[in-house]
Amino acid sequence: MENGRASSRRHDNDDKAFTEAARELNGTIMADSHEKEEDVRCGVLCCKPKWAAWLANPKLFVLCWCLAILMNIILAAGYLNGVLTTLEKRFQLQSKDLGIVASAADIGSMVTVLFVTYYGGKPGNSRPKILGVGLLGLALGAFLSGLPHFVAPAYEVDPDSIPDLSSLENKDGASISSNYMDVCLANRTDTQCGSGGTAANSAKGGWFALLVFGQFIYGISGTPLMPLGTTFIDDHVRKESAPLYIGTSYIVFGLGPPLGFVLSSFAVKFYVDMDKGIDPATLGLTPANPLWVGAWWIGFFICGAGLLATAFPMFFFPPALKRPPDSDVVQKKDKSEKKKMLPMMDMDKGPPLLDPAKGLWKQIKGMSKSLKEVLTNGVFLVLCLSGVCMVSTFGAFSFMPKYLELQFGVPKSQANMLLGIVMLPSTVFGIVGSGIVIKKFKLTPVQCLYMSAASVFISSLISIPMFFLTCPQPPMAGVTIPYGYSPLMPNVPYLKNGDINLLSSCNTGCNCNLDKYSPVCGSDGVTYFSGCHAGCTEKQSFMHPMGIVVSNFSRCGCLADLPPEVLKKMMAEKFGKSGAGAPPGGDEKQDSQKPHIDPMWATASPQKLRSNANATDSTPSMNANSTSPPIPGMGPRMPENGPPGFQGMPNFAIGFPCRTDCNKWGAFIAVFVVGGFASSFGFIPVIISILRALTPETKSFGMGVQSVIMKLLGFIPSPIYFGALIDTTCRLWSTNCGQQGACLLYDLDKNRYAFFGLITALRVLGGFLILFAAYLFKRREQNKPLESKNGGVTKQDIAASLGSLTGSMHSLDRVGHDHHHHHPHHDVERDTEDLRANIWKKKFGDAEHVPLA
């Protein structure tokens, strides 16, 4: 009886204790709820109005974050690559210098990634505000990258060849005579290479350093954007909604490069010094002219302004947002998924790379141990090296606009537009297609590696036609063919690199300037370094109907002596068949019936020039009694007894390089798209195999190590050595007071073989490394007990690999991910749940714990 009463009293005391504990717990929960409500209001410092609470939601944060990602990737991965060749010409840089510019941002990112992820993930730090600071830094880096345009003087287009606009009174195509320094003159001295020339060279080095410094700051500031933004979203949305939000950011990430190329295509159509009141038409420049320099700086300030606009909202977001509870269905599904999930796929297992709860020295020791375990994993190491080979080919794409311009004569703006249009679909379809195949056929990791190797070898085979797709290069006197020869002649000898000589007996007494590249196209179809090098003694300028000043050189003594039959054929092709555009006596066709010709040539031909009463011209006419306009350039080397209608044709040259009509770029783009699809088809299988090759304890750290290896050995050095390789194919360098500048003329065959030869070599090496990794993986699987072997790849594998691919290509996205879960509010929630469980266990024993209402 007494025992029963004692037991009853004990139960009553337990009930009272449980009730008091529950009340205390509920009070703690309510207090914490009020505290959280204060924290999740938008605002700055003490200014956090109640009405701003509705702004603190994940959707608005994702909107601002995705806009920031878009601006960042447009500039870093698209626009910069699109204006590299413009920077080369503007600041007389070499291709290896362009590689340094392209790699500077990645170098800055590598310097600060551990610091940012360590301190950015500490409890109490506001990740949105860290992102805001980073975006301000990105805007600063963008502005610094565009600043050289404003501190440098205006772009100099051979001041000796700029026409005197005061003499251009007739705007309807009149010929105007003038004398300029870019013609053959005796007893001329060049005083430009004094102290002023040396100072200009030093200034160019300073502008280049400023550009690299701006990109370095850009890389440092962009480090927190992906890792901290991804983890902030993951911590504050429902688990079933997280893939949608994060996947949206990856879609935006993929849109950046093509939009960047499109923006660069738009920018380079404008003249570089349009803000300084300089009209390129007065200089005889069009976007198709090789001396044209576009407004490369526009995109840096557009993207910088966009980054600045997205930075300010980040400072108003609170350190934490209200996270809605996961649905019961999702919680039950999550538990069942964890039971079914392959051991290798639990990315949250194991310690984080940097845990702020531990001391720095202990973390360094732990990292060293994990690093040793990862680097002694043979499959992982070989796959990382194969990944380095694959991502190193991305360094070539920094120079792809330049390649299209060199090999096919595609203008910069058109080349950037083409790449922007075709690059995204081929890559996206390849990545998505590989994921579908893996899921459809439930491929094992070894089978994934075989598929990846096959895609690499197929893409290498597809690239073989690229070795032969090119356009003929217009010959240049003294560089590709000797003086006195024309491509219209049979059996023309071609010069080797060691035989280049811009001087000949016809121009040795002209004192031509070798520092000023002002190419002209002679009537013999040959490009000359300048009108002076063509031996021209006179120059006239006229206003083209398109509103562009065009220079016409005459009395050119270095042009080839063409036979009459060759001359007739050439002039018929240039100005229309059956004597169209020929001297008086020939039948002239209507413009609509003419074949496609260069509009500059059509207008600049001697027969199209009309006399100007105000102009003086000492050149004789074809005959004294003729009423036709005077014809400049009765060159001594042109035959006087030519074919009917072409007698006495002059030697003349036009102030732009010769061009050839070629449309092979369409076939190149088609092969490029197919090859890009095949190459991207192998990315996901490799990353899936890397994930499966690591243990659960080293998986997160291993993915960080993989990103470091790819950046250090792939993304950073590849643009530099691709640029240096391109430099080795240069035939003619520009000079400025004895210092080497940008390349003026490339050996197209060597350039093509070297460019795609290195790409193909890297792909083939990567393919063999993948096969070797498959052999190691297969041998390791055979040595495992039967029960520990994993089956085919699951949807979780594919999803994880997609995220890892994007992270590896940009920054260490996974670094610092796990330790973000140590936020104080999450600690309170976890402690609260533990307290509830203890109370329940004390009251009801081992019965299943049901959460309190």
PDB file of C-alpha atoms in Angstrom, residues 1-237:
ATOM      1  CA  MET A   1       0.000   0.000   0.000  1.00  0.00           C
ATOM      2  CA  GLU A   2       2.798   2.336   1.056  1.00  0.00           C
ATOM      3  CA  ASN A   3       4.748   1.348  -2.027  1.00  0.00           C
ATOM      4  CA  GLY A   4       1.771   2.238  -4.221  1.00  0.00           C
ATOM      5  CA  ARG A   5       1.406   5.630  -2.567  1.00  0.00           C
ATOM      6  CA  ALA A   6       5.155   6.314  -2.908  1.00  0.00           C
ATOM      7  CA  SER A   7       5.020   5.330  -6.564  1.00  0.00           C
ATOM      8  CA  SER A   8       2.038   7.611  -7.105  1.00  0.00           C
ATOM      9  CA  ARG A   9       3.802  10.519  -5.384  1.00  0.00           C
ATOM     10  CA  ARG A  10       6.924   9.862  -7.507  1.00  0.00           C
ATOM     11  CA  HIS A  11       4.816   9.947 -10.702  1.00  0.00           C
ATOM     12  CA  ASP A  12       3.135  13.154  -9.541  1.00  0.00           C
ATOM     13  CA  ASN A  13       6.546  14.753  -8.914  1.00  0.00           C
ATOM     14  CA  ASP A  14       7.725  13.603 -12.372  1.00  0.00           C
ATOM     15  CA  ASP A  15       4.592  15.098 -13.929  1.00  0.00           C
ATOM     16  CA  LYS A  16       5.251  18.405 -12.144  1.00  0.00           C
ATOM     17  CA  ALA A  17       8.897  18.362 -13.200  1.00  0.00           C
ATOM     18  CA  PHE A  18       7.936  17.566 -16.769  1.00  0.00           C
ATOM     19  CA  THR A  19       5.333  20.357 -16.801  1.00  0.00           C
ATOM     20  CA  GLU A  20       7.784  22.893 -15.353  1.00  0.00           C
ATOM     21  CA  ALA A  21      10.469  21.852 -17.833  1.00  0.00           C
ATOM     22  CA  ALA A  22       7.992  22.093 -20.672  1.00  0.00           C
ATOM     23  CA  ARG A  23       6.918  25.577 -19.560  1.00  0.00           C
ATOM     24  CA  GLU A  24      10.552  26.639 -19.256  1.00  0.00           C
ATOM     25  CA  LEU A  25      11.254  25.186 -22.705  1.00  0.00           C
ATOM     26  CA  ASN A  26       8.270  26.964 -24.257  1.00  0.00           C
ATOM     27  CA  GLY A  27       9.424  30.234 -22.674  1.00  0.00           C
ATOM     28  CA  THR A  28      12.870  29.750 -24.140  1.00  0.00           C
ATOM     29  CA  ILE A  29      11.377  28.978 -27.525  1.00  0.00           C
ATOM     30  CA  MET A  30       9.157  32.086 -27.418  1.00  0.00           C
ATOM     31  CA  ALA A  31      12.056  34.296 -26.347  1.00  0.00           C
ATOM     32  CA  ASP A  32      14.231  32.881 -29.098  1.00  0.00           C
ATOM     33  CA  SER A  33      11.386  33.400 -31.552  1.00  0.00           C
ATOM     34  CA  HIS A  34      11.148  37.096 -30.600  1.00  0.00           C
ATOM     35  CA  GLU A  35      14.919  37.400 -30.880  1.00  0.00           C
ATOM     36  CA  LYS A  36      14.865  35.825 -34.337  1.00  0.00           C
ATOM     37  CA  GLU A  37      12.042  38.108 -35.414  1.00  0.00           C
ATOM     38  CA  GLU A  38      14.218  41.092 -34.619  1.00  0.00           C
ATOM     39  CA  ASP A  39      17.167  39.580 -36.518  1.00  0.00           C
ATOM     40  CA  VAL A  40      15.286  38.831 -39.716  1.00  0.00           C
ATOM     41  CA  ARG A  41      14.153  42.375 -40.388  1.00  0.00           C
ATOM     42  CA  CYS A  42      15.839  44.164 -43.283  1.00  0.00           C
ATOM     43  CA  GLY A  43      17.742  47.311 -42.508  1.00  0.00           C
ATOM     44  CA  VAL A  44      21.073  48.844 -41.588  1.00  0.00           C
ATOM     45  CA  LEU A  45      22.397  49.141 -38.007  1.00  0.00           C
ATOM     46  CA  CYS A  46      19.533  50.303 -35.764  1.00  0.00           C
ATOM     47  CA  CYS A  47      17.228  51.233 -38.623  1.00  0.00           C
ATOM     48  CA  LYS A  48      15.103  48.084 -39.014  1.00  0.00           C
ATOM     49  CA  PRO A  49      11.460  49.096 -39.481  1.00  0.00           C
ATOM     50  CA  LYS A  50       8.757  46.501 -38.962  1.00  0.00           C
ATOM     51  CA  TRP A  51       7.384  46.946 -42.473  1.00  0.00           C
ATOM     52  CA  ALA A  52      10.756  45.791 -43.872  1.00  0.00           C
ATOM     53  CA  ALA A  53      10.312  42.313 -42.384  1.00  0.00           C
ATOM     54  CA  TRP A  54       8.533  41.052 -45.510  1.00  0.00           C
ATOM     55  CA  LEU A  55      11.612  41.980 -47.590  1.00  0.00           C
ATOM     56  CA  ALA A  56      13.709  39.455 -45.656  1.00  0.00           C
ATOM     57  CA  ASN A  57      12.746  36.461 -47.732  1.00  0.00           C
ATOM     58  CA  PRO A  58      14.841  33.988 -49.729  1.00  0.00           C
ATOM     59  CA  LYS A  59      13.206  34.848 -53.061  1.00  0.00           C
ATOM     60  CA  LEU A  60      14.334  38.473 -52.926  1.00  0.00           C
ATOM     61  CA  PHE A  61      17.812  37.410 -51.828  1.00  0.00           C
ATOM     62  CA  VAL A  62      18.080  34.898 -54.691  1.00  0.00           C
ATOM     63  CA  LEU A  63      17.012  37.617 -57.144  1.00  0.00           C
ATOM     64  CA  CYS A  64      19.759  39.988 -55.985  1.00  0.00           C
ATOM     65  CA  TRP A  65      22.283  37.156 -55.755  1.00  0.00           C
ATOM     66  CA  CYS A  66      21.556  35.840 -59.254  1.00  0.00           C
ATOM     67  CA  LEU A  67      21.824  39.328 -60.744  1.00  0.00           C
ATOM     68  CA  ALA A  68      25.220  39.672 -59.066  1.00  0.00           C
ATOM     69  CA  ILE A  69      26.330  36.289 -60.438  1.00  0.00           C
ATOM     70  CA  LEU A  70      25.163  37.274 -63.910  1.00  0.00           C
ATOM     71  CA  MET A  71      27.088  40.561 -63.892  1.00  0.00           C
ATOM     72  CA  ASN A  72      30.178  38.793 -62.539  1.00  0.00           C
ATOM     73  CA  ILE A  73      30.210  35.967 -65.091  1.00  0.00           C
ATOM     74  CA  ILE A  74      29.340  38.243 -68.015  1.00  0.00           C
ATOM     75  CA  LEU A  75      32.481  40.249 -67.314  1.00  0.00           C
ATOM     76  CA  ALA A  76      34.852  37.521 -66.126  1.00  0.00           C
ATOM     77  CA  ALA A  77      34.017  34.624 -68.458  1.00  0.00           C
ATOM     78  CA  GLY A  78      32.683  36.320 -71.583  1.00  0.00           C
ATOM     79  CA  TYR A  79      33.342  40.006 -72.031  1.00  0.00           C
ATOM     80  CA  LEU A  80      37.019  39.933 -71.072  1.00  0.00           C
ATOM     81  CA  ASN A  81      37.770  37.160 -73.568  1.00  0.00           C
ATOM     82  CA  GLY A  82      35.885  39.091 -76.235  1.00  0.00           C
ATOM     83  CA  VAL A  83      38.026  42.240 -75.917  1.00  0.00           C
ATOM     84  CA  LEU A  84      41.459  40.617 -75.448  1.00  0.00           C
ATOM     85  CA  THR A  85      42.490  41.188 -79.067  1.00  0.00           C
ATOM     86  CA  THR A  86      41.344  44.805 -78.815  1.00  0.00           C
ATOM     87  CA  LEU A  87      43.505  45.256 -75.716  1.00  0.00           C
ATOM     88  CA  GLU A  88      46.389  43.685 -77.635  1.00  0.00           C
ATOM     89  CA  LYS A  89      46.177  46.300 -80.355  1.00  0.00           C
ATOM     90  CA  ARG A  90      45.386  49.242 -78.093  1.00  0.00           C
ATOM     91  CA  PHE A  91      48.329  48.752 -75.707  1.00  0.00           C
ATOM     92  CA  GLN A  92      50.674  46.821 -78.031  1.00  0.00           C
ATOM     93  CA  LEU A  93      50.553  43.658 -75.921  1.00  0.00           C
ATOM     94  CA  GLN A  94      51.718  40.190 -76.838  1.00  0.00           C
ATOM     95  CA  SER A  95      49.512  37.121 -76.573  1.00  0.00           C
ATOM     96  CA  LYS A  96      51.292  35.904 -73.447  1.00  0.00           C
ATOM     97  CA  ASP A  97      50.490  39.280 -71.845  1.00  0.00           C
ATOM     98  CA  LEU A  98      46.853  38.692 -72.692  1.00  0.00           C
ATOM     99  CA  GLY A  99      47.123  35.317 -70.954  1.00  0.00           C
ATOM    100  CA  ILE A 100      48.319  37.074 -67.796  1.00  0.00           C
ATOM    101  CA  VAL A 101      45.318  39.406 -67.960  1.00  0.00           C
ATOM    102  CA  ALA A 102      42.967  36.437 -68.383  1.00  0.00           C
ATOM    103  CA  SER A 103      44.528  34.585 -65.416  1.00  0.00           C
ATOM    104  CA  ALA A 104      44.873  37.482 -62.986  1.00  0.00           C
ATOM    105  CA  ALA A 105      41.359  37.061 -61.547  1.00  0.00           C
ATOM    106  CA  ASP A 106      41.889  33.344 -60.884  1.00  0.00           C
ATOM    107  CA  ILE A 107      45.179  34.118 -59.148  1.00  0.00           C
ATOM    108  CA  GLY A 108      43.437  36.633 -56.889  1.00  0.00           C
ATOM    109  CA  SER A 109      40.725  34.105 -56.079  1.00  0.00           C
ATOM    110  CA  MET A 110      43.259  31.453 -55.092  1.00  0.00           C
ATOM    111  CA  VAL A 111      45.082  33.856 -52.767  1.00  0.00           C
ATOM    112  CA  THR A 112      42.023  34.581 -50.628  1.00  0.00           C
ATOM    113  CA  VAL A 113      39.764  31.538 -50.863  1.00  0.00           C
ATOM    114  CA  LEU A 114      40.800  29.904 -47.566  1.00  0.00           C
ATOM    115  CA  PHE A 115      40.704  33.217 -45.681  1.00  0.00           C
ATOM    116  CA  VAL A 116      37.235  34.092 -46.981  1.00  0.00           C
ATOM    117  CA  THR A 117      35.695  30.669 -46.378  1.00  0.00           C
ATOM    118  CA  TYR A 118      37.216  30.424 -42.891  1.00  0.00           C
ATOM    119  CA  TYR A 119      36.145  33.798 -41.511  1.00  0.00           C
ATOM    120  CA  GLY A 120      33.041  34.058 -43.659  1.00  0.00           C
ATOM    121  CA  GLY A 121      31.618  30.940 -42.030  1.00  0.00           C
ATOM    122  CA  LYS A 122      32.227  31.891 -38.395  1.00  0.00           C
ATOM    123  CA  PRO A 123      29.150  32.099 -36.171  1.00  0.00           C
ATOM    124  CA  GLY A 124      27.857  35.629 -35.844  1.00  0.00           C
ATOM    125  CA  ASN A 125      29.160  36.812 -39.218  1.00  0.00           C
ATOM    126  CA  SER A 126      26.596  38.127 -41.670  1.00  0.00           C
ATOM    127  CA  ARG A 127      27.045  36.358 -44.970  1.00  0.00           C
ATOM    128  CA  PRO A 128      24.876  38.861 -46.927  1.00  0.00           C
ATOM    129  CA  LYS A 129      27.052  41.748 -45.731  1.00  0.00           C
ATOM    130  CA  ILE A 130      30.215  39.821 -46.654  1.00  0.00           C
ATOM    131  CA  LEU A 131      28.696  39.320 -50.096  1.00  0.00           C
ATOM    132  CA  GLY A 132      27.945  43.045 -50.255  1.00  0.00           C
ATOM    133  CA  VAL A 133      31.573  43.897 -49.492  1.00  0.00           C
ATOM    134  CA  GLY A 134      32.682  41.404 -52.120  1.00  0.00           C
ATOM    135  CA  LEU A 135      30.369  42.955 -54.725  1.00  0.00           C
ATOM    136  CA  LEU A 136      31.745  46.414 -53.937  1.00  0.00           C
ATOM    137  CA  GLY A 137      35.213  44.985 -54.520  1.00  0.00           C
ATOM    138  CA  LEU A 138      34.067  43.448 -57.817  1.00  0.00           C
ATOM    139  CA  ALA A 139      32.744  46.830 -58.937  1.00  0.00           C
ATOM    140  CA  LEU A 140      36.057  48.438 -57.932  1.00  0.00           C
ATOM    141  CA  GLY A 141      38.008  45.810 -59.879  1.00  0.00           C
ATOM    142  CA  ALA A 142      35.828  46.373 -62.945  1.00  0.00           C
ATOM    143  CA  PHE A 143      36.302  50.138 -62.783  1.00  0.00           C
ATOM    144  CA  LEU A 144      40.074  49.753 -62.322  1.00  0.00           C
ATOM    145  CA  SER A 145      40.195  47.441 -65.350  1.00  0.00           C
ATOM    146  CA  GLY A 146      38.540  50.105 -67.504  1.00  0.00           C
ATOM    147  CA  LEU A 147      40.540  53.000 -66.026  1.00  0.00           C
ATOM    148  CA  PRO A 148      43.560  52.702 -68.415  1.00  0.00           C
ATOM    149  CA  HIS A 149      41.366  54.118 -71.180  1.00  0.00           C
ATOM    150  CA  PHE A 150      40.974  57.409 -69.297  1.00  0.00           C
ATOM    151  CA  VAL A 151      44.560  57.806 -68.078  1.00  0.00           C
ATOM    152  CA  ALA A 152      46.101  56.920 -71.451  1.00  0.00           C
ATOM    153  CA  PRO A 153      46.211  59.405 -74.330  1.00  0.00           C
ATOM    154  CA  ALA A 154      44.047  58.926 -77.380  1.00  0.00           C
ATOM    155  CA  TYR A 155      44.753  55.955 -79.622  1.00  0.00           C
ATOM    156  CA  GLU A 156      47.374  56.989 -82.149  1.00  0.00           C
ATOM    157  CA  VAL A 157      46.714  55.934 -85.736  1.00  0.00           C
ATOM    158  CA  ASP A 158      49.958  56.846 -87.498  1.00  0.00           C
ATOM    159  CA  PRO A 159      49.725  60.646 -87.290  1.00  0.00           C
ATOM    160  CA  ASP A 160      51.587  60.952 -90.583  1.00  0.00           C
ATOM    161  CA  SER A 161      48.775  59.206 -92.406  1.00  0.00           C
ATOM    162  CA  ILE A 162      45.847  61.198 -90.971  1.00  0.00           C
ATOM    163  CA  PRO A 163      44.325  63.379 -93.685  1.00  0.00           C
ATOM    164  CA  ASP A 164      44.078  67.140 -93.375  1.00  0.00           C
ATOM    165  CA  LEU A 165      40.353  67.560 -92.968  1.00  0.00           C
ATOM    166  CA  SER A 166      40.447  71.271 -93.737  1.00  0.00           C
ATOM    167  CA  SER A 167      41.090  70.442 -97.378  1.00  0.00           C
ATOM    168  CA  LEU A 168      38.134  68.036 -97.634  1.00  0.00           C
ATOM    169  CA  GLU A 169      35.568  70.502 -98.885  1.00  0.00           C
ATOM    170  CA  ASN A 170      33.759  68.233-101.321  1.00  0.00           C
ATOM    171  CA  LYS A 171      31.688  65.552 -99.566  1.00  0.00           C
ATOM    172  CA  ASP A 172      30.466  63.692-102.635  1.00  0.00           C
ATOM    173  CA  GLY A 173      33.513  61.659-103.482  1.00  0.00           C
ATOM    174  CA  ALA A 174      35.853  64.366-104.817  1.00  0.00           C
ATOM    175  CA  SER A 175      39.556  63.627-105.066  1.00  0.00           C
ATOM    176  CA  ILE A 176      41.684  65.978-103.032  1.00  0.00           C
ATOM    177  CA  SER A 177      45.437  66.203-103.385  1.00  0.00           C
ATOM    178  CA  SER A 178      47.718  66.423-100.371  1.00  0.00           C
ATOM    179  CA  ASN A 179      51.229  65.579 -99.260  1.00  0.00           C
ATOM    180  CA  TYR A 180      51.890  63.332 -96.281  1.00  0.00           C
ATOM    181  CA  MET A 181      54.764  61.729 -94.522  1.00  0.00           C
ATOM    182  CA  ASP A 182      53.712  58.119 -95.240  1.00  0.00           C
ATOM    183  CA  VAL A 183      54.910  58.360 -98.843  1.00  0.00           C
ATOM    184  CA  CYS A 184      58.362  57.908-100.324  1.00  0.00           C
ATOM    185  CA  LEU A 185      60.412  61.010 -99.502  1.00  0.00           C
ATOM    186  CA  ALA A 186      64.172  61.410 -99.581  1.00  0.00           C
ATOM    187  CA  ASN A 187      66.231  63.040 -96.828  1.00  0.00           C
ATOM    188  CA  ARG A 188      63.611  62.489 -94.163  1.00  0.00           C
ATOM    189  CA  THR A 189      64.513  62.116 -90.481  1.00  0.00           C
ATOM    190  CA  ASP A 190      62.424  60.572 -87.734  1.00  0.00           C
ATOM    191  CA  THR A 191      62.550  62.374 -84.389  1.00  0.00           C
ATOM    192  CA  GLN A 192      59.777  60.462 -82.628  1.00  0.00           C
ATOM    193  CA  CYS A 193      62.085  58.048 -80.812  1.00  0.00           C
ATOM    194  CA  GLY A 194      63.600  60.516 -78.397  1.00  0.00           C
ATOM    195  CA  SER A 195      62.790  60.815 -74.721  1.00  0.00           C
ATOM    196  CA  GLY A 196      59.118  61.067 -75.601  1.00  0.00           C
ATOM    197  CA  GLY A 197      59.089  57.671 -77.274  1.00  0.00           C
ATOM    198  CA  THR A 198      60.801  56.032 -74.313  1.00  0.00           C
ATOM    199  CA  ALA A 199      58.327  57.637 -71.920  1.00  0.00           C
ATOM    200  CA  ALA A 200      55.429  56.356 -74.019  1.00  0.00           C
ATOM    201  CA  ASN A 201      56.752  52.800 -73.806  1.00  0.00           C
ATOM    202  CA  SER A 202      57.063  53.088 -70.025  1.00  0.00           C
ATOM    203  CA  ALA A 203      53.527  54.445 -69.806  1.00  0.00           C
ATOM    204  CA  LYS A 204      52.182  51.449 -71.738  1.00  0.00           C
ATOM    205  CA  GLY A 205      53.766  49.167 -69.146  1.00  0.00           C
ATOM    206  CA  GLY A 206      51.962  51.120 -66.428  1.00  0.00           C
ATOM    207  CA  TRP A 207      48.609  50.802 -68.176  1.00  0.00           C
ATOM    208  CA  PHE A 208      49.111  47.065 -68.529  1.00  0.00           C
ATOM    209  CA  ALA A 209      49.980  46.792 -64.819  1.00  0.00           C
ATOM    210  CA  LEU A 210      46.843  48.733 -63.904  1.00  0.00           C
ATOM    211  CA  LEU A 211      44.740  46.400 -66.029  1.00  0.00           C
ATOM    212  CA  VAL A 212      46.243  43.293 -64.371  1.00  0.00           C
ATOM    213  CA  PHE A 213      45.849  44.846 -60.914  1.00  0.00           C
ATOM    214  CA  GLY A 214      42.182  45.559 -61.612  1.00  0.00           C
ATOM    215  CA  GLN A 215      41.603  41.940 -62.610  1.00  0.00           C
ATOM    216  CA  PHE A 216      43.500  40.732 -59.514  1.00  0.00           C
ATOM    217  CA  ILE A 217      41.232  42.815 -57.264  1.00  0.00           C
ATOM    218  CA  TYR A 218      38.282  41.459 -59.231  1.00  0.00           C
ATOM    219  CA  GLY A 219      39.317  37.880 -58.491  1.00  0.00           C
ATOM    220  CA  ILE A 220      39.877  38.544 -54.789  1.00  0.00           C
ATOM    221  CA  SER A 221      36.495  40.206 -54.407  1.00  0.00           C
ATOM    222  CA  GLY A 222      34.587  37.498 -56.259  1.00  0.00           C
ATOM    223  CA  THR A 223      35.717  34.684 -53.956  1.00  0.00           C
ATOM    224  CA  PRO A 224      32.747  34.715 -51.515  1.00  0.00           C
ATOM    225  CA  LEU A 225      30.031  35.101 -54.153  1.00  0.00           C
ATOM    226  CA  MET A 226      29.325  31.432 -54.933  1.00  0.00           C
ATOM    227  CA  PRO A 227      30.233  29.528 -51.713  1.00  0.00           C
ATOM    228  CA  LEU A 228      28.673  31.911 -49.177  1.00  0.00           C
ATOM    229  CA  GLY A 229      25.633  32.635 -51.316  1.00  0.00           C
ATOM    230  CA  THR A 230      24.956  28.943 -51.926  1.00  0.00           C
ATOM    231  CA  THR A 231      25.197  27.992 -48.264  1.00  0.00           C
ATOM    232  CA  PHE A 232      23.077  30.984 -47.170  1.00  0.00           C
ATOM    233  CA  ILE A 233      20.269  29.825 -49.452  1.00  0.00           C
ATOM    234  CA  ASP A 234      20.670  26.217 -48.402  1.00  0.00           C
ATOM    235  CA  ASP A 235      20.315  27.208 -44.737  1.00  0.00           C
ATOM    236  CA  HIS A 236      17.160  29.296 -45.109  1.00  0.00           C
ATOM    237  CA  VAL A 237      14.814  27.539 -47.531  1.00  0.00           C
TER     238      VAL A 237
END
